[in-house]
Short mmCIF file of N, CA, C and O in Angstrom, two decimals:
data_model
loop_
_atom_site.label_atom_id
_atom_site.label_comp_id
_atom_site.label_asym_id
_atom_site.label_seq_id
_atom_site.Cartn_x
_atom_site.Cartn_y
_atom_site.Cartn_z
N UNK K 374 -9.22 10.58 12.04
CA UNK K 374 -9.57 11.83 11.41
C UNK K 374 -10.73 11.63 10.45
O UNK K 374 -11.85 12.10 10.68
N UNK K 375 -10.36 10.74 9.09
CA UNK K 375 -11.72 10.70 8.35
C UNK K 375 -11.60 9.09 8.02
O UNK K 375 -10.57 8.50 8.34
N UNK K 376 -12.66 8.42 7.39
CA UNK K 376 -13.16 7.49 6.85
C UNK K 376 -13.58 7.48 5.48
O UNK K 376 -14.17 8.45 4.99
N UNK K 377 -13.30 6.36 4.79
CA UNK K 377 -14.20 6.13 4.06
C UNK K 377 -15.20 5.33 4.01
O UNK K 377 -14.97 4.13 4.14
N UNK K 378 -16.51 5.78 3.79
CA UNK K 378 -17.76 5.48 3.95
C UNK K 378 -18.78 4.69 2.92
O UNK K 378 -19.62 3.83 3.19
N UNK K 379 -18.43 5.24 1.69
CA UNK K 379 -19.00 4.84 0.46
C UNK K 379 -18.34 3.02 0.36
O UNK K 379 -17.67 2.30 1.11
N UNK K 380 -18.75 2.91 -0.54
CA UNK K 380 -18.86 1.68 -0.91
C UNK K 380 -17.27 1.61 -1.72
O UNK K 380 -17.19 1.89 -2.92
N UNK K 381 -16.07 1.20 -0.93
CA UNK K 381 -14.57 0.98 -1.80
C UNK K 381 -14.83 0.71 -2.97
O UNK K 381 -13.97 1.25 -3.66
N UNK K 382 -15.73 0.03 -3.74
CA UNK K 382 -15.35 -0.03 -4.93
C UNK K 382 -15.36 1.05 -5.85
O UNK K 382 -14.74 0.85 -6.89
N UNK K 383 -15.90 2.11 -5.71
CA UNK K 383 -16.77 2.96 -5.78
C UNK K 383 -15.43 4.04 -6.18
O UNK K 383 -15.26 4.51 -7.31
N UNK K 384 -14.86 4.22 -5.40
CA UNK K 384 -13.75 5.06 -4.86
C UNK K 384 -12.74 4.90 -5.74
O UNK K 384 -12.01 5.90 -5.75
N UNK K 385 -12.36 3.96 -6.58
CA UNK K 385 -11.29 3.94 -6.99
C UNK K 385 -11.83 2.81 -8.81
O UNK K 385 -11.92 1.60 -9.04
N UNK K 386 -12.02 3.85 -9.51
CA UNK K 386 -12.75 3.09 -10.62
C UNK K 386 -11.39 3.02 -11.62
O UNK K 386 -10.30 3.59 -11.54
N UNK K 387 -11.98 1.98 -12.67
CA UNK K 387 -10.60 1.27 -13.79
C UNK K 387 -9.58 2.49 -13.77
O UNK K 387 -9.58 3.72 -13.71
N UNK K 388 -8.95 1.70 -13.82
CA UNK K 388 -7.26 2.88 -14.11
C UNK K 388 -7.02 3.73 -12.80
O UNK K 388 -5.93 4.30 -12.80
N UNK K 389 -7.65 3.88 -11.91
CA UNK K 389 -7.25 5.02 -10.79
C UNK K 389 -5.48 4.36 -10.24
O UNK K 389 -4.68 5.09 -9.65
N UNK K 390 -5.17 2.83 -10.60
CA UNK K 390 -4.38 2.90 -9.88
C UNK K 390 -2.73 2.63 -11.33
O UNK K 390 -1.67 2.05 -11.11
N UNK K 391 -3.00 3.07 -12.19
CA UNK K 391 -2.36 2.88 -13.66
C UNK K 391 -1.75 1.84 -14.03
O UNK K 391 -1.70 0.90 -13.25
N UNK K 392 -1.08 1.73 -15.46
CA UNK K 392 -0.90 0.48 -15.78
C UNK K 392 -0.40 -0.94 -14.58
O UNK K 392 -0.85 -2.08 -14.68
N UNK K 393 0.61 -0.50 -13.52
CA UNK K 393 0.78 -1.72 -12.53
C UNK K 393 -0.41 -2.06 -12.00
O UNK K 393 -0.50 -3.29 -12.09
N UNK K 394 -1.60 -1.49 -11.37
CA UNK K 394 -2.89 -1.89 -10.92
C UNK K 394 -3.31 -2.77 -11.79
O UNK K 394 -3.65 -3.94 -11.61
N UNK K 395 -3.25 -2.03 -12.89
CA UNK K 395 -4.52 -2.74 -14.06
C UNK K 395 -3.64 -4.11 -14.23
O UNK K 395 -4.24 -5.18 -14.12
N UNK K 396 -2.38 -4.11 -14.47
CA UNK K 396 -2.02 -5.35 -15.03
C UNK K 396 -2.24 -6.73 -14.00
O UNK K 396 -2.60 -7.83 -14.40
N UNK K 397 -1.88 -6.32 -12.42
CA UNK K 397 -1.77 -7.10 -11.34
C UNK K 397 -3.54 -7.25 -10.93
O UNK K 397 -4.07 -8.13 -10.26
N UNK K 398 -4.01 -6.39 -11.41
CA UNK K 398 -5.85 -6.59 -10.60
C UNK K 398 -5.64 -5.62 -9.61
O UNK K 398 -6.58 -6.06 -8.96
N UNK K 399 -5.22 -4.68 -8.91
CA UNK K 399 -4.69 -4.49 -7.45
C UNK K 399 -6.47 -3.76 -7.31
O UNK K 399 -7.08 -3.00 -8.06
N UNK K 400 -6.69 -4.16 -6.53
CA UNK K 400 -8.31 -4.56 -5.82
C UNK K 400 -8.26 -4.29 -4.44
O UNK K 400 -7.81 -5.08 -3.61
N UNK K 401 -8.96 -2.62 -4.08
CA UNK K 401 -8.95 -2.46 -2.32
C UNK K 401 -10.12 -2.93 -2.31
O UNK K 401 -11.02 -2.72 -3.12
N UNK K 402 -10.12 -3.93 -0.85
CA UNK K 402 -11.24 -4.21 0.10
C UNK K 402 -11.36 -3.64 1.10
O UNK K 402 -12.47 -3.75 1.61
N UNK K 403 -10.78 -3.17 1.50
CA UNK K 403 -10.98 -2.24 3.04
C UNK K 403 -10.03 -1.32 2.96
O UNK K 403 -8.90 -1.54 2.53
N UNK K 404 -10.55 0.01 3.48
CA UNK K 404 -10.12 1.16 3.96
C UNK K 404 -10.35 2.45 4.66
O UNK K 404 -11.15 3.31 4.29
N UNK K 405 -9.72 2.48 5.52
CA UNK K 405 -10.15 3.94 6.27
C UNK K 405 -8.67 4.20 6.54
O UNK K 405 -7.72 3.61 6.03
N UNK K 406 -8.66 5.67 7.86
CA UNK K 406 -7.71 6.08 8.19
C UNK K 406 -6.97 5.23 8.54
O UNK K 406 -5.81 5.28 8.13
N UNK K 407 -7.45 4.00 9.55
CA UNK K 407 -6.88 3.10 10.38
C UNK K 407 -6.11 1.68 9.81
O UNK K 407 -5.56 0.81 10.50
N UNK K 408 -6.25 1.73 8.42
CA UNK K 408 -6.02 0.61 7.44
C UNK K 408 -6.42 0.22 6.31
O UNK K 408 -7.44 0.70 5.81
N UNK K 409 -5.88 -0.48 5.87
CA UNK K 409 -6.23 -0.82 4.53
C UNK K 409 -5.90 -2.13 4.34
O UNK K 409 -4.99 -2.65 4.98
N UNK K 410 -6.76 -2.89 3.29
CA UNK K 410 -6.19 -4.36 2.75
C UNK K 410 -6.85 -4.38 0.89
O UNK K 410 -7.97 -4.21 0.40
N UNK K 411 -5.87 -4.59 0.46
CA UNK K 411 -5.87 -5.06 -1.07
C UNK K 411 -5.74 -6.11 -1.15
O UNK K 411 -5.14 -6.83 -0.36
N UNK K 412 -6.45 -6.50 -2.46
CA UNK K 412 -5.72 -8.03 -3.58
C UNK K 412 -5.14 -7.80 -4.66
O UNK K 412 -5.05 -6.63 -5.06
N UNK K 413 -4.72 -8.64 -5.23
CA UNK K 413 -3.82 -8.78 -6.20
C UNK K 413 -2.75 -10.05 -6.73
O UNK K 413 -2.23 -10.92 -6.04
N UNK K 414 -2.66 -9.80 -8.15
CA UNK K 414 -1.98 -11.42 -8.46
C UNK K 414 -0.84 -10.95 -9.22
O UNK K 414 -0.63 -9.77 -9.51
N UNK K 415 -0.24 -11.76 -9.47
CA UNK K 415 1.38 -12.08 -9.38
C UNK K 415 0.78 -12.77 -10.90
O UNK K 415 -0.17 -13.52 -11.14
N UNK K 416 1.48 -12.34 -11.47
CA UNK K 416 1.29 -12.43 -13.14
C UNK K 416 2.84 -12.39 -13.96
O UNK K 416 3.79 -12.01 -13.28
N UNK K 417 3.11 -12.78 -15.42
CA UNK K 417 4.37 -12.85 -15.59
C UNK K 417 4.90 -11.58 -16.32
O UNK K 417 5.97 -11.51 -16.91
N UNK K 418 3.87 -10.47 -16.19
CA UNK K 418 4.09 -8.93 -16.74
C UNK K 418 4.78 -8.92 -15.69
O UNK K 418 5.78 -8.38 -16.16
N UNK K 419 5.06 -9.12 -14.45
CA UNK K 419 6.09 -8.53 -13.44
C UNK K 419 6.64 -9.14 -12.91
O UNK K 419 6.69 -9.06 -11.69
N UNK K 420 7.43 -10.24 -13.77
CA UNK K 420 8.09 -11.18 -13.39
C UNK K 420 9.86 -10.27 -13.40
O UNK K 420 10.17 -9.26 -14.03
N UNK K 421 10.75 -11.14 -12.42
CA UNK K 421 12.14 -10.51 -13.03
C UNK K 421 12.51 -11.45 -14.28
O UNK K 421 11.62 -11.77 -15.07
N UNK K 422 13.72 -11.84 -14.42
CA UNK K 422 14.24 -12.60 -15.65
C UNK K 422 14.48 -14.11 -15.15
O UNK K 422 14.65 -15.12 -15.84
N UNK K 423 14.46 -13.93 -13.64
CA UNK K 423 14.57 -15.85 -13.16
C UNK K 423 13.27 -16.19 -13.16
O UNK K 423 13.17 -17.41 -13.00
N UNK K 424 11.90 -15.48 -13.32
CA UNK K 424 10.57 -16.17 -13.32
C UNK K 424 9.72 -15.97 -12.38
O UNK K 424 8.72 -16.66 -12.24
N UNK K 425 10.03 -15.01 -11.67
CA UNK K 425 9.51 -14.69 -10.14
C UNK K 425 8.96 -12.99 -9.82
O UNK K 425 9.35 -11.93 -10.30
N UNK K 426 8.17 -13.23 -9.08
CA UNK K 426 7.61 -11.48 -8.45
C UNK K 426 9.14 -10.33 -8.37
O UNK K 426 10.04 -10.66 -7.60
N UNK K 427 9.27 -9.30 -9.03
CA UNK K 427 10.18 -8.49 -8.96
C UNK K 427 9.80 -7.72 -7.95
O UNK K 427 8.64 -7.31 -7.84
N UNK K 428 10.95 -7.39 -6.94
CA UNK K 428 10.66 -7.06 -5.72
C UNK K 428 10.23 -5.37 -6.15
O UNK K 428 9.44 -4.88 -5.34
N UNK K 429 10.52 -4.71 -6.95
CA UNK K 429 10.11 -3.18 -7.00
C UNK K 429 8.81 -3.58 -7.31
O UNK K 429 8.59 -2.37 -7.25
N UNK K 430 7.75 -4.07 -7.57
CA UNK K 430 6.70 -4.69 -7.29
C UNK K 430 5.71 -4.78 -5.79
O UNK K 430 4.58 -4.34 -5.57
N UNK K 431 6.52 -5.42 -5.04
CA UNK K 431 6.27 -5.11 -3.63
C UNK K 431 6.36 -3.50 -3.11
O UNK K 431 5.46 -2.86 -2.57
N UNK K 432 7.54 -3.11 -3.38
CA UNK K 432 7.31 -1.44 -2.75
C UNK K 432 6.53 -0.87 -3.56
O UNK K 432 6.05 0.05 -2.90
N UNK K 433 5.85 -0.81 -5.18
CA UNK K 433 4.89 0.08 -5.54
C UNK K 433 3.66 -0.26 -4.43
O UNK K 433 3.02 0.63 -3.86
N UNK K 434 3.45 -1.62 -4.24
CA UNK K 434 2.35 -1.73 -3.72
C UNK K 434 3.01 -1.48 -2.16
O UNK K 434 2.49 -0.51 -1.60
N UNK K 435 3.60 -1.87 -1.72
CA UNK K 435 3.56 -1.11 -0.14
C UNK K 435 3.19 0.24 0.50
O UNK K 435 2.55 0.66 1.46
N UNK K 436 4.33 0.95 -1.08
CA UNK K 436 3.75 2.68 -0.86
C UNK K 436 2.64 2.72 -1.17
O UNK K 436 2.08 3.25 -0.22
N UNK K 437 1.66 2.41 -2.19
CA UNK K 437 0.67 2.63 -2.27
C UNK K 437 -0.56 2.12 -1.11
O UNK K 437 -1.36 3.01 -0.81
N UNK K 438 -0.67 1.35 -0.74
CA UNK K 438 -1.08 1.11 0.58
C UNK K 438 -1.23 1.92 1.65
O UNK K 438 -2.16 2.16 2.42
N UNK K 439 -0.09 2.30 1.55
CA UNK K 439 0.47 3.32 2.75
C UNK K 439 0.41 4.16 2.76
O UNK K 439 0.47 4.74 3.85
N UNK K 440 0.21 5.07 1.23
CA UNK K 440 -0.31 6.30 1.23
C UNK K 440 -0.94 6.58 0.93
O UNK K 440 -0.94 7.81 0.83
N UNK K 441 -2.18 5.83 0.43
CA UNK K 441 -3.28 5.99 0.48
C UNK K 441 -4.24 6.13 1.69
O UNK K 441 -5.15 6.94 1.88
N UNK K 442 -3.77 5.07 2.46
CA UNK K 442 -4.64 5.05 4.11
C UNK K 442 -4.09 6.00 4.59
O UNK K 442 -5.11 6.60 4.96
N UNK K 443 -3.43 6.52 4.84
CA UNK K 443 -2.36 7.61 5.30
C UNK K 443 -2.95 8.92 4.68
O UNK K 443 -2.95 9.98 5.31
N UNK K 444 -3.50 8.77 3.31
CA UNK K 444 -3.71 10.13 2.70
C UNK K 444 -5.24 10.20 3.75
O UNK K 444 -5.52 11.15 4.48
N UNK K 445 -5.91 9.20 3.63
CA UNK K 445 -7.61 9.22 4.29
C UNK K 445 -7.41 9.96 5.55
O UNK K 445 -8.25 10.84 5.74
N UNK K 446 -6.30 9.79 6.67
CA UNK K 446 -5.99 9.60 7.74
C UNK K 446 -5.83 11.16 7.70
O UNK K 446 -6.39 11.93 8.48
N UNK K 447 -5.14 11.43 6.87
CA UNK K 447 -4.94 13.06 7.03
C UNK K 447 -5.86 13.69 6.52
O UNK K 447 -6.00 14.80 7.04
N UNK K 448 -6.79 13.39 5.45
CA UNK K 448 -7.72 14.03 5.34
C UNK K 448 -7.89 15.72 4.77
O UNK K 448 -6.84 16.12 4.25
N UNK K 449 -8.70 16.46 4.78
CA UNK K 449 -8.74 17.42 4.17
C UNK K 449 -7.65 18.52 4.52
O UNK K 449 -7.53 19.63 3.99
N UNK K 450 -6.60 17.76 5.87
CA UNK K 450 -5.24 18.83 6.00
C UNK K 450 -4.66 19.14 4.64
O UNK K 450 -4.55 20.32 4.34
N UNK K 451 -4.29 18.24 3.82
CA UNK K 451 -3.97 18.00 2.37
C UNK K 451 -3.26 16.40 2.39
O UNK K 451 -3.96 15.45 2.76
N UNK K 452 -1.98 16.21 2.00
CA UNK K 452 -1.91 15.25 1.32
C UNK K 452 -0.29 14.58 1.50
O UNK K 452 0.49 15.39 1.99
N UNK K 453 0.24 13.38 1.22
CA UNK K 453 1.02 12.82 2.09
C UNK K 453 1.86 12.05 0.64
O UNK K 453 1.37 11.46 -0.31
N UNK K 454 3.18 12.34 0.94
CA UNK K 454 3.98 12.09 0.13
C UNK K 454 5.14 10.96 0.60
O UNK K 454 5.45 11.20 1.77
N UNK K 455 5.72 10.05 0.20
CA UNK K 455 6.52 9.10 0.62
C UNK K 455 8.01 9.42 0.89
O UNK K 455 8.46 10.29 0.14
N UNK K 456 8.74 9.01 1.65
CA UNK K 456 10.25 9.45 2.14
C UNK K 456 10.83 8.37 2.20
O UNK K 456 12.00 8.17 1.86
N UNK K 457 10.01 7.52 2.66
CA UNK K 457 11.25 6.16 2.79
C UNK K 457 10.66 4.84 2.61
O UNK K 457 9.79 4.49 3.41
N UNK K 458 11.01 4.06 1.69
CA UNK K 458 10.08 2.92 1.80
C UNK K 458 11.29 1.77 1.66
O UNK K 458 12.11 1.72 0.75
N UNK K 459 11.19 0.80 2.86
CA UNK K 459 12.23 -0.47 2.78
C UNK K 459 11.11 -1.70 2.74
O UNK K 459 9.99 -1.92 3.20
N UNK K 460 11.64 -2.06 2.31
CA UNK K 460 10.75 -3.60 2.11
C UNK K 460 11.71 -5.09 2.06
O UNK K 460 12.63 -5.38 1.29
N UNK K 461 11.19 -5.77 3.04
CA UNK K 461 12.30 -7.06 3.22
C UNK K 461 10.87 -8.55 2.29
O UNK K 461 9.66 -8.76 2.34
N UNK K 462 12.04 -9.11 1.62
CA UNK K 462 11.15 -9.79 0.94
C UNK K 462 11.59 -11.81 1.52
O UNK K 462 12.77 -12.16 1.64
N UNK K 463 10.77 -12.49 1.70
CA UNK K 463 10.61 -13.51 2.68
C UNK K 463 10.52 -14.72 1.75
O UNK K 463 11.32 -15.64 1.93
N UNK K 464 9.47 -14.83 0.60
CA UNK K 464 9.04 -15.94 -0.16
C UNK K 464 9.40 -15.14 -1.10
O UNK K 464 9.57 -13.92 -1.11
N UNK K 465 9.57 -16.45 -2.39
CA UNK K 465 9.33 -16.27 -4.03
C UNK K 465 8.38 -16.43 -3.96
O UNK K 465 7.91 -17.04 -3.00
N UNK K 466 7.60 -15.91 -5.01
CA UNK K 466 6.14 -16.41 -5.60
C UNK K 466 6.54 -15.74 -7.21
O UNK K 466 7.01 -14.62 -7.36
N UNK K 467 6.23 -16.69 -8.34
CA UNK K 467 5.47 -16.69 -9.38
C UNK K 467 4.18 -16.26 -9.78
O UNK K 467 4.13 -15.38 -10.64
N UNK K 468 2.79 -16.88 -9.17
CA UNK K 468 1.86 -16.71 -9.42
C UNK K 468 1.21 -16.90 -8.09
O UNK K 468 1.74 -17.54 -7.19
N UNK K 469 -0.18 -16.20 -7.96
CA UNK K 469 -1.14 -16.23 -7.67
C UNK K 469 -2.14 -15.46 -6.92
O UNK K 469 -2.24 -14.53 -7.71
N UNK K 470 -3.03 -15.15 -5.87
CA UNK K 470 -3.34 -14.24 -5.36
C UNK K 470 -2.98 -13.84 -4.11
O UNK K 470 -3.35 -14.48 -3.12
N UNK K 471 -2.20 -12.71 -4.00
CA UNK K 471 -1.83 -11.91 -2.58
C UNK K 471 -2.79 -11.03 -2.07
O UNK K 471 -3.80 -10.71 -2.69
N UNK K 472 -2.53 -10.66 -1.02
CA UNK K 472 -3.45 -10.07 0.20
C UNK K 472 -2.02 -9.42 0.64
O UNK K 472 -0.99 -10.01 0.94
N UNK K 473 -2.33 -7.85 0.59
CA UNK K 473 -1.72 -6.72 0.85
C UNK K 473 -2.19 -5.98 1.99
O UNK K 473 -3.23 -5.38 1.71
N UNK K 474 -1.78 -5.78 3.26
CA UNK K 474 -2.48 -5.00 4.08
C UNK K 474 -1.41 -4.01 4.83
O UNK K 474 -0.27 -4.35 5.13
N UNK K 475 -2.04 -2.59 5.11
CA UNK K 475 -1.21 -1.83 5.91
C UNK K 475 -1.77 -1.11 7.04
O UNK K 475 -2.90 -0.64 7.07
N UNK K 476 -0.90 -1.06 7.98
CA UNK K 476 -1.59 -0.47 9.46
C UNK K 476 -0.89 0.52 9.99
O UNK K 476 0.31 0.22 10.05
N UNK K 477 -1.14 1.59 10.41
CA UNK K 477 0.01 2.59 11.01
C UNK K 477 0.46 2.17 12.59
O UNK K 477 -0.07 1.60 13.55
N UNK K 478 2.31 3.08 12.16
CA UNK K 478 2.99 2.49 13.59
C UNK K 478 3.02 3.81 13.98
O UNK K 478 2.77 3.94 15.18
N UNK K 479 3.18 4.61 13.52
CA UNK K 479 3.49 5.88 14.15
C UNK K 479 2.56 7.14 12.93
O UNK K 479 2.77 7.09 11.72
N UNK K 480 1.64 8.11 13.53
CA UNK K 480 1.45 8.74 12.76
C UNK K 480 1.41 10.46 13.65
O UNK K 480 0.79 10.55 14.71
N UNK K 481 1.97 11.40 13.19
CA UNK K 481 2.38 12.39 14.17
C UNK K 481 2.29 13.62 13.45
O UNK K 481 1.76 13.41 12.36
N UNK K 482 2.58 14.81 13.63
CA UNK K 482 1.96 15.76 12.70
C UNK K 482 2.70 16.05 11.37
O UNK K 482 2.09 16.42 10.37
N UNK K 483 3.89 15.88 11.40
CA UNK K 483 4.78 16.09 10.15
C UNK K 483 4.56 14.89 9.56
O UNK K 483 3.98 14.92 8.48
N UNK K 484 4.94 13.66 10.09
CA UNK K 484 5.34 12.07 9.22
C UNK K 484 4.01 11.55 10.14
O UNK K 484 3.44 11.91 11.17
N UNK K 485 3.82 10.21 8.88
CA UNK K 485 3.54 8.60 9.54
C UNK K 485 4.34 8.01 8.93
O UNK K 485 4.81 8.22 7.81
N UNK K 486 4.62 6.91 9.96
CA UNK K 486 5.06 5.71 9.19
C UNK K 486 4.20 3.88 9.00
O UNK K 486 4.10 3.36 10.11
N UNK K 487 3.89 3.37 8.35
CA UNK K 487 3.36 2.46 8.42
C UNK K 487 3.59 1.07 7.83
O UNK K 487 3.75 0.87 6.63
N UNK K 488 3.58 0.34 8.56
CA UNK K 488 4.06 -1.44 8.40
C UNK K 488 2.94 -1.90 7.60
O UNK K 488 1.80 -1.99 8.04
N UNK K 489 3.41 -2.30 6.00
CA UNK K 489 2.75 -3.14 4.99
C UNK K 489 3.61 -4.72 5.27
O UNK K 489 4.81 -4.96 5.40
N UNK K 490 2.34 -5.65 5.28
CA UNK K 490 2.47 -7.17 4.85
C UNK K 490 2.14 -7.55 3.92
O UNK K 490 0.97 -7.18 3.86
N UNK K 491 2.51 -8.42 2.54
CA UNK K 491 1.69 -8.95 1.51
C UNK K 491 1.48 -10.16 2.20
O UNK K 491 2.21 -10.29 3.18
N UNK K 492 0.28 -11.56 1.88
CA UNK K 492 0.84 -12.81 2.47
C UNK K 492 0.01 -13.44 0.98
O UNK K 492 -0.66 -12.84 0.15
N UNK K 493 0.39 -14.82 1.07
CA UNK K 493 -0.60 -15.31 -0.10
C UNK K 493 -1.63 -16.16 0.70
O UNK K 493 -1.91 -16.29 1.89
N UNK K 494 -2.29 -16.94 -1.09
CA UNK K 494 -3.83 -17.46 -0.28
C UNK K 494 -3.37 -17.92 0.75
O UNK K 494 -3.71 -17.06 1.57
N UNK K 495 -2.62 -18.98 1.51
CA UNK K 495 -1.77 -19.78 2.19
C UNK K 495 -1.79 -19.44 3.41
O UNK K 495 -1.71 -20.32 4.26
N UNK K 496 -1.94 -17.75 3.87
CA UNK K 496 -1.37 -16.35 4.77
C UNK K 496 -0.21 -17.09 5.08
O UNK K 496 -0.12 -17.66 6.17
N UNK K 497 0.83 -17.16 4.10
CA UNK K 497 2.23 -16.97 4.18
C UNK K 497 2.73 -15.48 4.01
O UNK K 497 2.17 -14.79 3.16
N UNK K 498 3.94 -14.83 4.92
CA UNK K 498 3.98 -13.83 4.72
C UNK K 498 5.26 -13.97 3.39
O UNK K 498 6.19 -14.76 3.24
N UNK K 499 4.98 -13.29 2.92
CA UNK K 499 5.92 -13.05 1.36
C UNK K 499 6.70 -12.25 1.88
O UNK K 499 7.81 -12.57 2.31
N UNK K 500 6.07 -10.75 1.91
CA UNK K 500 6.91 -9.88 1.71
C UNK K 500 6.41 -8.19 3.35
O UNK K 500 5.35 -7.88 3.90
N UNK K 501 7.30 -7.86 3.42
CA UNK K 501 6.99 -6.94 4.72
C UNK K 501 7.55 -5.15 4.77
O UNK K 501 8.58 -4.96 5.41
N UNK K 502 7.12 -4.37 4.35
CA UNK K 502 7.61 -3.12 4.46
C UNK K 502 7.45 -1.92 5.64
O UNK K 502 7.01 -2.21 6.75
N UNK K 503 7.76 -0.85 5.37
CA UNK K 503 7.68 0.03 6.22
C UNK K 503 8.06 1.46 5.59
O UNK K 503 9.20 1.86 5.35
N UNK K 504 7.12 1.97 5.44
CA UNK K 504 6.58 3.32 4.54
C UNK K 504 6.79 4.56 5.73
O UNK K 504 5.95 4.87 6.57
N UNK K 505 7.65 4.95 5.62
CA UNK K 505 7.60 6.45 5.90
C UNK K 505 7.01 7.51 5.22
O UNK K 505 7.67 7.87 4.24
N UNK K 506 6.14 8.04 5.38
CA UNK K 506 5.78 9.51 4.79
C UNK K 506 5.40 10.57 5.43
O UNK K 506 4.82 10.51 6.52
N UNK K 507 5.76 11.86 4.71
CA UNK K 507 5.62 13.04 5.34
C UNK K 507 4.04 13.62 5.03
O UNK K 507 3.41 13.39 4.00
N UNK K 508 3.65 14.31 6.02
CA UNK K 508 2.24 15.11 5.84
C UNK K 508 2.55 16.43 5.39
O UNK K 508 3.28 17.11 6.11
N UNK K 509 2.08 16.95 4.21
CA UNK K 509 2.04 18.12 3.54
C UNK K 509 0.47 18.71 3.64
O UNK K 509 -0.59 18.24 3.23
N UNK K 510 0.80 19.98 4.38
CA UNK K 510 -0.35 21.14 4.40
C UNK K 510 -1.12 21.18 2.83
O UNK K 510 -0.60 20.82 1.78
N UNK K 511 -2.24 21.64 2.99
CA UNK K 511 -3.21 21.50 2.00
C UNK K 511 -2.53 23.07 0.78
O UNK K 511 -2.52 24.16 1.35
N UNK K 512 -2.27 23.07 0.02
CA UNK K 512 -1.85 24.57 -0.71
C UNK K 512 -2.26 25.69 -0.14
O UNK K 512 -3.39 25.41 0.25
N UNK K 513 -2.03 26.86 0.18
CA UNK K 513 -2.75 27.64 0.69
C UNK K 513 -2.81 27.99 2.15
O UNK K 513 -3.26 29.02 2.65
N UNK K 514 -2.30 27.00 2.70
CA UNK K 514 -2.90 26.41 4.05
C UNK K 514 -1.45 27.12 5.10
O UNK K 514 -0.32 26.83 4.71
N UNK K 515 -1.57 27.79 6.06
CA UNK K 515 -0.47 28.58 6.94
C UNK K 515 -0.09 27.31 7.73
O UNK K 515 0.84 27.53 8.51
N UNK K 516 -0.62 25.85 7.74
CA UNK K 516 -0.31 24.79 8.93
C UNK K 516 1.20 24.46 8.60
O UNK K 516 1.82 23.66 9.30
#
């Protein structure tokens, strides 16, 4: 449906993604309808209490992934809200830099759903989700 064209960095300036972005770095490198891939580090602001990545951590960033490329994907219909997000988590990690990417499995006129991977530098896969969301008509809009 649409793309983005401009230059990603461009698109999403300090704070667009609020305090969890800012604290983790969360950094898109690629995106259009068809996907997306972020970075980001594992810092001890989001640690749990044993010393490690807190998994509600992984699903902010899965949904966000997911509905963001998902929002591009739908485009000026309007805008795409989350329903279900499971996330199975594989590795601990403490620290360092992850690589977040999401791709759609199904995208149809009401819902998509789409499969997020984090992996680290390593491309170990950490952590693996699957974002359901619904497509909402633009306000206004009889669709």
């Amino acid at each position: 449906m649409s793309s983005i064209a401009d230059s990603v960095a461009d698109q999403f300036p300090d704070g667009a993604f609020g305090i969890v972005g800012d604290t983790i770095g969360f950094t898109v490198d690629e995106l259009t309808g068809d996907s997306m891939r972020a970075r980001w580090n594992v810092v001890p602001a989001v640690h749990q209490p044993h010393g490690i990545l807190h998994g509600g951590i992984h699903a902010w960033i899965h949904e966000t992934v997911a509905s963001v490329a998902a929002t591009v994907w739908f485009g000026d219909q309007g805008y795409v809200v989350g329903v279900s997000n499971q996330t199975d988590f594989f590795r601990a990690v403490s620290d360092g830099e992850m690589t977040t990417t999401g791709t759609p499995l199904h995208r149809g006129r009401s819902q998509q759903v789409w499969v997020v991977e984090t992996r680290d530098a390593g491309d170990r896969l950490i952590a693996r989700g699957q974002v359901r969301l619904q497509n909402m008509a633009a306000r206004g809009s009889n669709a």
